[in-house]
Short mmCIF file of C-alpha atoms and ligand atoms in Angstrom, two decimals:
data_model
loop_
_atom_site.label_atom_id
_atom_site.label_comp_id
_atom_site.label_asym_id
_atom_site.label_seq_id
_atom_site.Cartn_x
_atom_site.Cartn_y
_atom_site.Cartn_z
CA UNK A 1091 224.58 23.27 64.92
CA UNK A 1092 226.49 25.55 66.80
CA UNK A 1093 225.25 27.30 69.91
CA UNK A 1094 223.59 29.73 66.89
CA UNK A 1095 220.60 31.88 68.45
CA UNK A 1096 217.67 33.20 67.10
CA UNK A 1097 215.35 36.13 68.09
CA UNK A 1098 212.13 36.06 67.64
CA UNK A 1099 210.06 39.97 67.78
CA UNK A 1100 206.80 39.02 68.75
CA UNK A 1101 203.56 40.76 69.92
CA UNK A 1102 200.10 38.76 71.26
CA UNK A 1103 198.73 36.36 69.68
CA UNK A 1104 200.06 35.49 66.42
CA UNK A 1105 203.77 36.19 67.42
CA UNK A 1106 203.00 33.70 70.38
CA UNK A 1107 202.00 31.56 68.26
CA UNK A 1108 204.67 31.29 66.29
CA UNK A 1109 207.38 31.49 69.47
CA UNK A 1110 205.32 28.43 70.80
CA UNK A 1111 206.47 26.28 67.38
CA UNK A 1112 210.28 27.91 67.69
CA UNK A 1113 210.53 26.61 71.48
CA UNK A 1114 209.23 23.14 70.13
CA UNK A 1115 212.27 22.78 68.17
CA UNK A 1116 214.57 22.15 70.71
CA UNK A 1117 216.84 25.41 69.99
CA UNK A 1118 217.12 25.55 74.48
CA UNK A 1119 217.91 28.05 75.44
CA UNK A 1120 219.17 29.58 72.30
CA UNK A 1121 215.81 31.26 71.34
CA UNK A 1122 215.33 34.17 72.68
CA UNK A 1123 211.97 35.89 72.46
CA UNK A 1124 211.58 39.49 72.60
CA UNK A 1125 207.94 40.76 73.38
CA UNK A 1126 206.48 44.17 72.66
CA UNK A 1127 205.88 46.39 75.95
CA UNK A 1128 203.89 48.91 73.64
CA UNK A 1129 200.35 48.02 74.69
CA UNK A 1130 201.57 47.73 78.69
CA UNK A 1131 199.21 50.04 80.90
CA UNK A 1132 198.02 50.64 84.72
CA UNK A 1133 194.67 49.10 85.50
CA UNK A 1134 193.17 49.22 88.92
CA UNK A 1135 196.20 49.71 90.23
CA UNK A 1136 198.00 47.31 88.34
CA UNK A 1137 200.83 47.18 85.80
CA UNK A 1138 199.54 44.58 82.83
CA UNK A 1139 201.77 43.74 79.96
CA UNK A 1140 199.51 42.00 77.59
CA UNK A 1141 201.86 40.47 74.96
CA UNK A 1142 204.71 39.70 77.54
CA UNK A 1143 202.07 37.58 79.35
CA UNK A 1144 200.59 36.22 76.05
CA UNK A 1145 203.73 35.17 74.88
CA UNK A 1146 204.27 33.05 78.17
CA UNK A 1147 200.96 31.47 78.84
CA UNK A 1148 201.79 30.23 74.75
CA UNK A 1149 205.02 29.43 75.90
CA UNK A 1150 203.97 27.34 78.97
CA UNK A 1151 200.85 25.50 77.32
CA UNK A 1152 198.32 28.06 79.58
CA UNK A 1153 197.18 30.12 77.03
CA UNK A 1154 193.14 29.83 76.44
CA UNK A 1155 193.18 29.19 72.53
CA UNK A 1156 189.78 30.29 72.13
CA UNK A 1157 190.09 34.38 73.49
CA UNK A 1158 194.16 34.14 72.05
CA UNK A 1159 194.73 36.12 75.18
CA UNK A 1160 195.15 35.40 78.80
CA UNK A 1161 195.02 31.87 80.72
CA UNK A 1162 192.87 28.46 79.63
CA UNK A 1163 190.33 27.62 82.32
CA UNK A 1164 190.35 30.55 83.97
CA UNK A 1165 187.41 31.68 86.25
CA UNK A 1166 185.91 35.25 86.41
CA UNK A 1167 184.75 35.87 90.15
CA UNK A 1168 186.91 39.04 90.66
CA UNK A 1169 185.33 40.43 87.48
CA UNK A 1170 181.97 39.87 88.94
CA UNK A 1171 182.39 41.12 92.09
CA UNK A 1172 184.15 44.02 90.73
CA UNK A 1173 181.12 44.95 88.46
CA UNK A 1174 178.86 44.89 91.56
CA UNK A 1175 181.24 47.29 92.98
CA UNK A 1176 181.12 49.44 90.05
CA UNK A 1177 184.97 48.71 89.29
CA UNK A 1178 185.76 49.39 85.56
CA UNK A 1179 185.15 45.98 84.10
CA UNK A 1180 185.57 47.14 80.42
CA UNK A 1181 189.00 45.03 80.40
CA UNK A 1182 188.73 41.38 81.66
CA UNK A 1183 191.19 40.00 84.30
CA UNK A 1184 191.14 36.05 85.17
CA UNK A 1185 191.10 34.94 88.50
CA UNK A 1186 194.46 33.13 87.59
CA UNK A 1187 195.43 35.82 85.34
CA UNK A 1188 195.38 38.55 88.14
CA UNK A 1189 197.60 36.39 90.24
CA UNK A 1190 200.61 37.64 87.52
CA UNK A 1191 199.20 41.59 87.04
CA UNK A 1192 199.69 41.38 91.31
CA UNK A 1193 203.13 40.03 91.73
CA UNK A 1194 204.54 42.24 88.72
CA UNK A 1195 202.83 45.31 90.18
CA UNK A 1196 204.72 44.52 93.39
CA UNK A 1197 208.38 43.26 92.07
CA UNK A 1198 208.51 47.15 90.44
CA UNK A 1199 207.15 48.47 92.98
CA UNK A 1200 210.39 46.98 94.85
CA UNK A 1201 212.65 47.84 92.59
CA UNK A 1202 212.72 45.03 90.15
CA UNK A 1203 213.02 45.18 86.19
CA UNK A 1204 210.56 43.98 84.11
CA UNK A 1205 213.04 41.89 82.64
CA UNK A 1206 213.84 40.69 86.27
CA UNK A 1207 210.18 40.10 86.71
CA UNK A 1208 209.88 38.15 83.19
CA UNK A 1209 212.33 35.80 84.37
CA UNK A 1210 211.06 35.10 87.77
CA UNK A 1211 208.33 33.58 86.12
CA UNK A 1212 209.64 32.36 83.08
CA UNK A 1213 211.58 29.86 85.46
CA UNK A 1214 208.93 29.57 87.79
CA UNK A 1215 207.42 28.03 84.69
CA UNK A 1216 210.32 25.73 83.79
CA UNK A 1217 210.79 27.58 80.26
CA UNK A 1218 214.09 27.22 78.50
CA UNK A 1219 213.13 29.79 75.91
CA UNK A 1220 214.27 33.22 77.01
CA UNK A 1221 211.62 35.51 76.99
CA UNK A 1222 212.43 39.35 77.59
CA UNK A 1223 210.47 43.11 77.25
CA UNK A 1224 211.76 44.97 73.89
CA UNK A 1225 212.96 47.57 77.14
CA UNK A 1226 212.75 47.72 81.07
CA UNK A 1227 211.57 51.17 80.51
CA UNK A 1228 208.12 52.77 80.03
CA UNK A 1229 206.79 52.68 76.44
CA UNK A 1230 203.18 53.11 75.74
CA UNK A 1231 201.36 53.28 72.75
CA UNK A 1232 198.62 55.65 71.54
CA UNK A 1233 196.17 55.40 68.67
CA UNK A 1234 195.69 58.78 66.56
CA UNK A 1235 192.09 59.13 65.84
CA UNK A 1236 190.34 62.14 64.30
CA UNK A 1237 188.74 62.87 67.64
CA UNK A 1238 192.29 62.82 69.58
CA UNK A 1239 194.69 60.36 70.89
CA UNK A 1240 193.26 56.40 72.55
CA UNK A 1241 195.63 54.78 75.10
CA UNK A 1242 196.25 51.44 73.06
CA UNK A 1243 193.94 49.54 75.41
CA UNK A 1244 191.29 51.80 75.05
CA UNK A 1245 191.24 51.25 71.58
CA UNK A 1246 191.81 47.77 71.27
CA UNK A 1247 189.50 46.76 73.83
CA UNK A 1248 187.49 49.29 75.47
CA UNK A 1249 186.44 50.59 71.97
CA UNK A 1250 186.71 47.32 70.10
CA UNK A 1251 189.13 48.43 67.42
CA UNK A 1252 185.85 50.90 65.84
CA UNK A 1253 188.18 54.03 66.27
CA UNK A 1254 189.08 54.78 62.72
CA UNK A 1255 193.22 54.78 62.71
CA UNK A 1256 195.56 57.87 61.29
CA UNK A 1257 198.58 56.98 63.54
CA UNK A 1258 200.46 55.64 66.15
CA UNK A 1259 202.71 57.60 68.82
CA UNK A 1260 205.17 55.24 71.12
CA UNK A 1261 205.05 57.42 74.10
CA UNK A 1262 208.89 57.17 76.12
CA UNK A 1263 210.33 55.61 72.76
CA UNK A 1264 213.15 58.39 72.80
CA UNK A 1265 214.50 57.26 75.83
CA UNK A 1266 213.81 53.68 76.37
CA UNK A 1267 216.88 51.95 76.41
CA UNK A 1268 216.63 48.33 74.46
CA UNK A 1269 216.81 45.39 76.56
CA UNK A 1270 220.03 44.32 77.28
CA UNK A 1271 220.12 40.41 76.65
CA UNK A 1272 217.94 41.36 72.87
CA UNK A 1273 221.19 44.15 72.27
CA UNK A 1274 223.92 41.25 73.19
CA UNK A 1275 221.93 38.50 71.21
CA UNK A 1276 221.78 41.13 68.03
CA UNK A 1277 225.21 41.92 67.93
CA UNK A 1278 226.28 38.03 68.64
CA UNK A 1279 228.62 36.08 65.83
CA UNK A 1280 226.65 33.38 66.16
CA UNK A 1281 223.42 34.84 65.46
CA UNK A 1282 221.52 32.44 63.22
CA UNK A 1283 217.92 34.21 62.70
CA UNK A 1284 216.07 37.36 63.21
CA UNK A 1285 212.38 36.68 62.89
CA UNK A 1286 209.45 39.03 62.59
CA UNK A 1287 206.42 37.17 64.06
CA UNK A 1288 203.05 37.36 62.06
CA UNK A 1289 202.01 40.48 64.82
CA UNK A 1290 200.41 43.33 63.90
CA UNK A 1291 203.24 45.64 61.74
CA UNK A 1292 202.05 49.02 63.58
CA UNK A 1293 201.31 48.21 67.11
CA UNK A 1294 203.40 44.94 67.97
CA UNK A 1295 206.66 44.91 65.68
CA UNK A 1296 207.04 48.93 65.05
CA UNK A 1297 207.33 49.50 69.08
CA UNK A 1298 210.27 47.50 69.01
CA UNK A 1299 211.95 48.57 65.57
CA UNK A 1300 211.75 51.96 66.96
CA UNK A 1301 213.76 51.54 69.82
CA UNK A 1302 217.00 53.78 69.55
CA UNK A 1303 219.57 51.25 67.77
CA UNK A 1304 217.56 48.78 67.22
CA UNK A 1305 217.21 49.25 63.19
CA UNK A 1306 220.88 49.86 63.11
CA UNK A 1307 221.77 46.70 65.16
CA UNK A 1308 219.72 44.51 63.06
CA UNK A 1309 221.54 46.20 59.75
CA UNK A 1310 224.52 44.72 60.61
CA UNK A 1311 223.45 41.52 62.59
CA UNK A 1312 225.20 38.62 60.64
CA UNK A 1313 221.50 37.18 60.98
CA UNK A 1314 218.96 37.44 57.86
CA UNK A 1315 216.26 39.12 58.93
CA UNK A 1316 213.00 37.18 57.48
CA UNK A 1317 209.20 38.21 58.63
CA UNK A 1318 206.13 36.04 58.69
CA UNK A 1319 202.87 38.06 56.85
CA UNK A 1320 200.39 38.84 59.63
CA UNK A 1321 197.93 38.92 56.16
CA UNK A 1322 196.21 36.32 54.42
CA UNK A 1323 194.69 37.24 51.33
CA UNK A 1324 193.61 40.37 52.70
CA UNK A 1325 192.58 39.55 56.31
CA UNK A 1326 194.16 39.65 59.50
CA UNK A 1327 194.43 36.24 61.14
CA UNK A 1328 193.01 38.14 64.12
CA UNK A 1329 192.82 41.59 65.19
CA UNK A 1330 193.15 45.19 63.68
CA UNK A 1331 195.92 44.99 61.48
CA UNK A 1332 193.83 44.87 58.10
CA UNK A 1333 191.30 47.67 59.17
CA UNK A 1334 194.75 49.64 59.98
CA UNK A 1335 196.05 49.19 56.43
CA UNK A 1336 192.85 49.94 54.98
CA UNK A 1337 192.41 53.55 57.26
CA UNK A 1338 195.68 54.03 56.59
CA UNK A 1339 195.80 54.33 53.40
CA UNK A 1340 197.36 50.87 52.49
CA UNK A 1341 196.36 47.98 50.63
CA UNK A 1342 195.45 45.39 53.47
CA UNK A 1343 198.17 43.08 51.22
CA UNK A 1344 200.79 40.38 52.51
CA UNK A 1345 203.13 42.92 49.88
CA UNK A 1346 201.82 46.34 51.49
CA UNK A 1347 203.24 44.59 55.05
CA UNK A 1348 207.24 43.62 53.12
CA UNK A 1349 206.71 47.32 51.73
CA UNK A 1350 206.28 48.27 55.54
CA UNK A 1351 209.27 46.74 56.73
CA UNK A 1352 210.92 47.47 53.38
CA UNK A 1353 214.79 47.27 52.95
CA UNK A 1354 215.14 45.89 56.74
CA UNK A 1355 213.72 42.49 55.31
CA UNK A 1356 216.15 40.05 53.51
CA UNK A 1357 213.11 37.45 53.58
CA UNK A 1358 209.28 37.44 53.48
CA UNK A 1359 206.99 34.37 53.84
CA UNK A 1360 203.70 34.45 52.28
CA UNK A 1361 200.58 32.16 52.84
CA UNK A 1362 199.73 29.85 49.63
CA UNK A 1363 196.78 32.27 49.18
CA UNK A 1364 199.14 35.69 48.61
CA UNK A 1365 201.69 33.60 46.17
CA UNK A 1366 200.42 35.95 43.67
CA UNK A 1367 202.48 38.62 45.73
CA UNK A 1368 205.61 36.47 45.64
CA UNK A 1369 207.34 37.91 42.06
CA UNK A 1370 206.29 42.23 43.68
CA UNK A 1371 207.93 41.08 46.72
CA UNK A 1372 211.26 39.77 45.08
CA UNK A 1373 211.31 42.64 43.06
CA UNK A 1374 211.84 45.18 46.63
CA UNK A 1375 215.04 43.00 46.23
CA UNK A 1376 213.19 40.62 49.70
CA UNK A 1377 213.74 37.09 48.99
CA UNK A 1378 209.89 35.40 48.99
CA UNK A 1379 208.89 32.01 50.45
CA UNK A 1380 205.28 30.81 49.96
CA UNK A 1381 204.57 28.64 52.75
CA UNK A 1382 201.43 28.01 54.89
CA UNK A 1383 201.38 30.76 57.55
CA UNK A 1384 198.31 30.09 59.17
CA UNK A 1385 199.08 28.33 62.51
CA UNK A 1386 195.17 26.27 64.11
CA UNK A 1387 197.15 23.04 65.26
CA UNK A 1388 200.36 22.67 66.93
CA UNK A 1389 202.06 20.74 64.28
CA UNK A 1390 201.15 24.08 61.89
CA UNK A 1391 203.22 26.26 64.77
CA UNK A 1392 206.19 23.49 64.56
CA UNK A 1393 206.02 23.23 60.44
CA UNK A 1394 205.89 27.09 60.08
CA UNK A 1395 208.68 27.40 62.62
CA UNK A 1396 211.05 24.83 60.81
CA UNK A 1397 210.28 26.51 57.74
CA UNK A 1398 211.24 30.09 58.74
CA UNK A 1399 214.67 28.48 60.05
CA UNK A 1400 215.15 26.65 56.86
CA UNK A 1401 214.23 29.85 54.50
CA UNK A 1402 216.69 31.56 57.18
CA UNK A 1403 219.46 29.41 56.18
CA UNK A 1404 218.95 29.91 52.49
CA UNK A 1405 218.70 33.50 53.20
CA UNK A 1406 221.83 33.76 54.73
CA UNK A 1407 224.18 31.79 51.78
N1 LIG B 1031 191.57 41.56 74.90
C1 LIG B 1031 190.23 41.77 74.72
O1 LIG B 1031 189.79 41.88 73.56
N2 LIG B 1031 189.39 41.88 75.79
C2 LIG B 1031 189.81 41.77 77.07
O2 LIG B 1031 189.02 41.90 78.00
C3 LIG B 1031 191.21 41.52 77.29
C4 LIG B 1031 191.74 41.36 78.57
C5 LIG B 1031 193.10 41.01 78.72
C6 LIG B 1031 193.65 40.78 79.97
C7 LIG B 1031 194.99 40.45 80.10
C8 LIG B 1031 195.79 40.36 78.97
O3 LIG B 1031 197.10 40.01 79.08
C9 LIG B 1031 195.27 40.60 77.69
C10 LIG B 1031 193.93 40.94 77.56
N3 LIG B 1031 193.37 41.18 76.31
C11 LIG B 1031 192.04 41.42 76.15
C12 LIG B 1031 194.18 41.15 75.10
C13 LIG B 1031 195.00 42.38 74.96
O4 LIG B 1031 194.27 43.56 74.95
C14 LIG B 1031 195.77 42.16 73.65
O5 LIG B 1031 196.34 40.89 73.74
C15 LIG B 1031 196.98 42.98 73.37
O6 LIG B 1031 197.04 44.15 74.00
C16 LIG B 1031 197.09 43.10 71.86
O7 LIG B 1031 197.76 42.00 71.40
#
């Protein structure tokens, strides 16, 4: 193969998921992840960018596979002391966790991009994946609710997901400027792949769709552009996305999410459970695969992974 790269859009857990299998199939340093910045906020002070930090904990092996967020054997004394202080303990930090919200905080506070920052680390980690923010700049994401607007992780964690959904604003989306590297990778000759991790459609992917250029780049990328459905026969491998659909108006369907991402899609894969779907979904004029979508084991992350590549490949003769 040549030096062909892919680019992977990916949010928490099951994007990471899914990068984790791509960087197992020794593409180097020709995968290049890009990670939603959409549910970034300050916490105590700190700057915390949830699915960067998810998507390199999966990366490096540290991820805790239980939660699907933040470090494996992690310890919670700062919590604790920070609850007998009366600190707002509604969002857990790790003891090792905290050690990455501290140094980021600092690097921008000096001056650094958060695509400076994401590499610092990434290398500090030995990666050879290329992990980057959708932008450097300030995007934030806010639930609509009938009683007013939730910062994304008040929603998502401080409220559990109960909030019943009517929208989504991306706060600074008009001028956030798309990362460079993702730009220069999406308008690359050899650009092999464009995959749309199994995130959540509204809060994970759309955050980085709506980036100014971004839709138009990936039009005319050389690259098919294939997405993995974040729905199994109705569910939501984990998280909100399904409860979304449903207060949104939507079938909570693997077809409702190709319908989302409509003619942006030249490929869809669909779990064994949604085949059903497959015939709808070729007739939006988005090539189907059936495959087996839901990642538990390592080898499922690898199989899925070498099947989105393959199903690329056919996509693109
Ligand atoms: N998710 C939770 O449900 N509860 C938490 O206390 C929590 C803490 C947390 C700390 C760091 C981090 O990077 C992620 C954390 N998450 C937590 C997950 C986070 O809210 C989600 O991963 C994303 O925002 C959505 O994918």
């Amino acid at each position: 193969m040549g030096d062909h790269k892919i680019i992977a859009l990916s949010g928490g857990v099951g994007g990471a998921k899914l990068a984790l299998g791509l960087s197992r199939l020794d593409l180097g340093d020709r995968l290049l992840v890009v990670a939603n910045v959409g549910d970034d906020f300050e916490h105590l002070g700190l700057t915390i960018c949830p699915d960067l930090d998810s998507n390199t904990y999966a990366l490096a092996g540290l991820n805790d596979e239980v939660k699907g967020w933040g470090r494996a054997d992690e310890g919670w004394r700062f919590m604790e002391a920070l609850g007998e202080f009366g600190g707002e303990n509604w969002f857990n930090l790790g003891d090792r966790d905290l050690a990455l919200h501290v140094l980021r905080t600092q690097a921008l506070a000096k001056g650094d991009s958060l695509s400076d920052f994401t590499r610092a680390i990434t290398s500090s980690l030995d990666l050879t994946t290329h992990l980057v923010p959708m932008t450097n700049d300030p995007v934030r994401t806010m639930v609509q609710t009938p009683d007013g607007a939730l910062a994304f992780q008040h929603y998502f964690v401080r409220d559990r997901c109960e909030p019943v959904v009517t929208g989504f604003d991306f706060n600074g989306i008009a001028t956030a400027k798309p990362q460079r590297e993702f730009m220069a990778t999406l308008a690359d000759a050899d650009l092999q792949a464009i995959i749309i991790t199994p995130s959540n459609p509204f809060v994970s992917i759309d955050p980085i769709l709506s980036l100014s250029g971004v839709r138009e780049a990936m039009k005319v990328a050389d690259a098919p552009i294939i997405a993995v459905s974040p729905i199994v026969a109705g569910m939501a491998i984990k998280g909100p996305a399904a409860k979304m659909m449903a207060e949104l108006g939507m079938p909570s369907t693997a077809l409702a999410v190709a319908e989302h991402y409509g003619d942006l899609l030249d490929g869809f894969i669909l779990d064994h459970s949604d085949a059903d779907q497959a015939d709808t979904v070729a007739a939006l004029g988005i090539k189907p695969l059936v495959s087996k979508t839901v990642m538990q084991s390592l080898a499922d992350r690898e199989e899925l992974a070498r099947d989105v590549l393959a199903f690329a490949e056919s996509c693109r003769s």
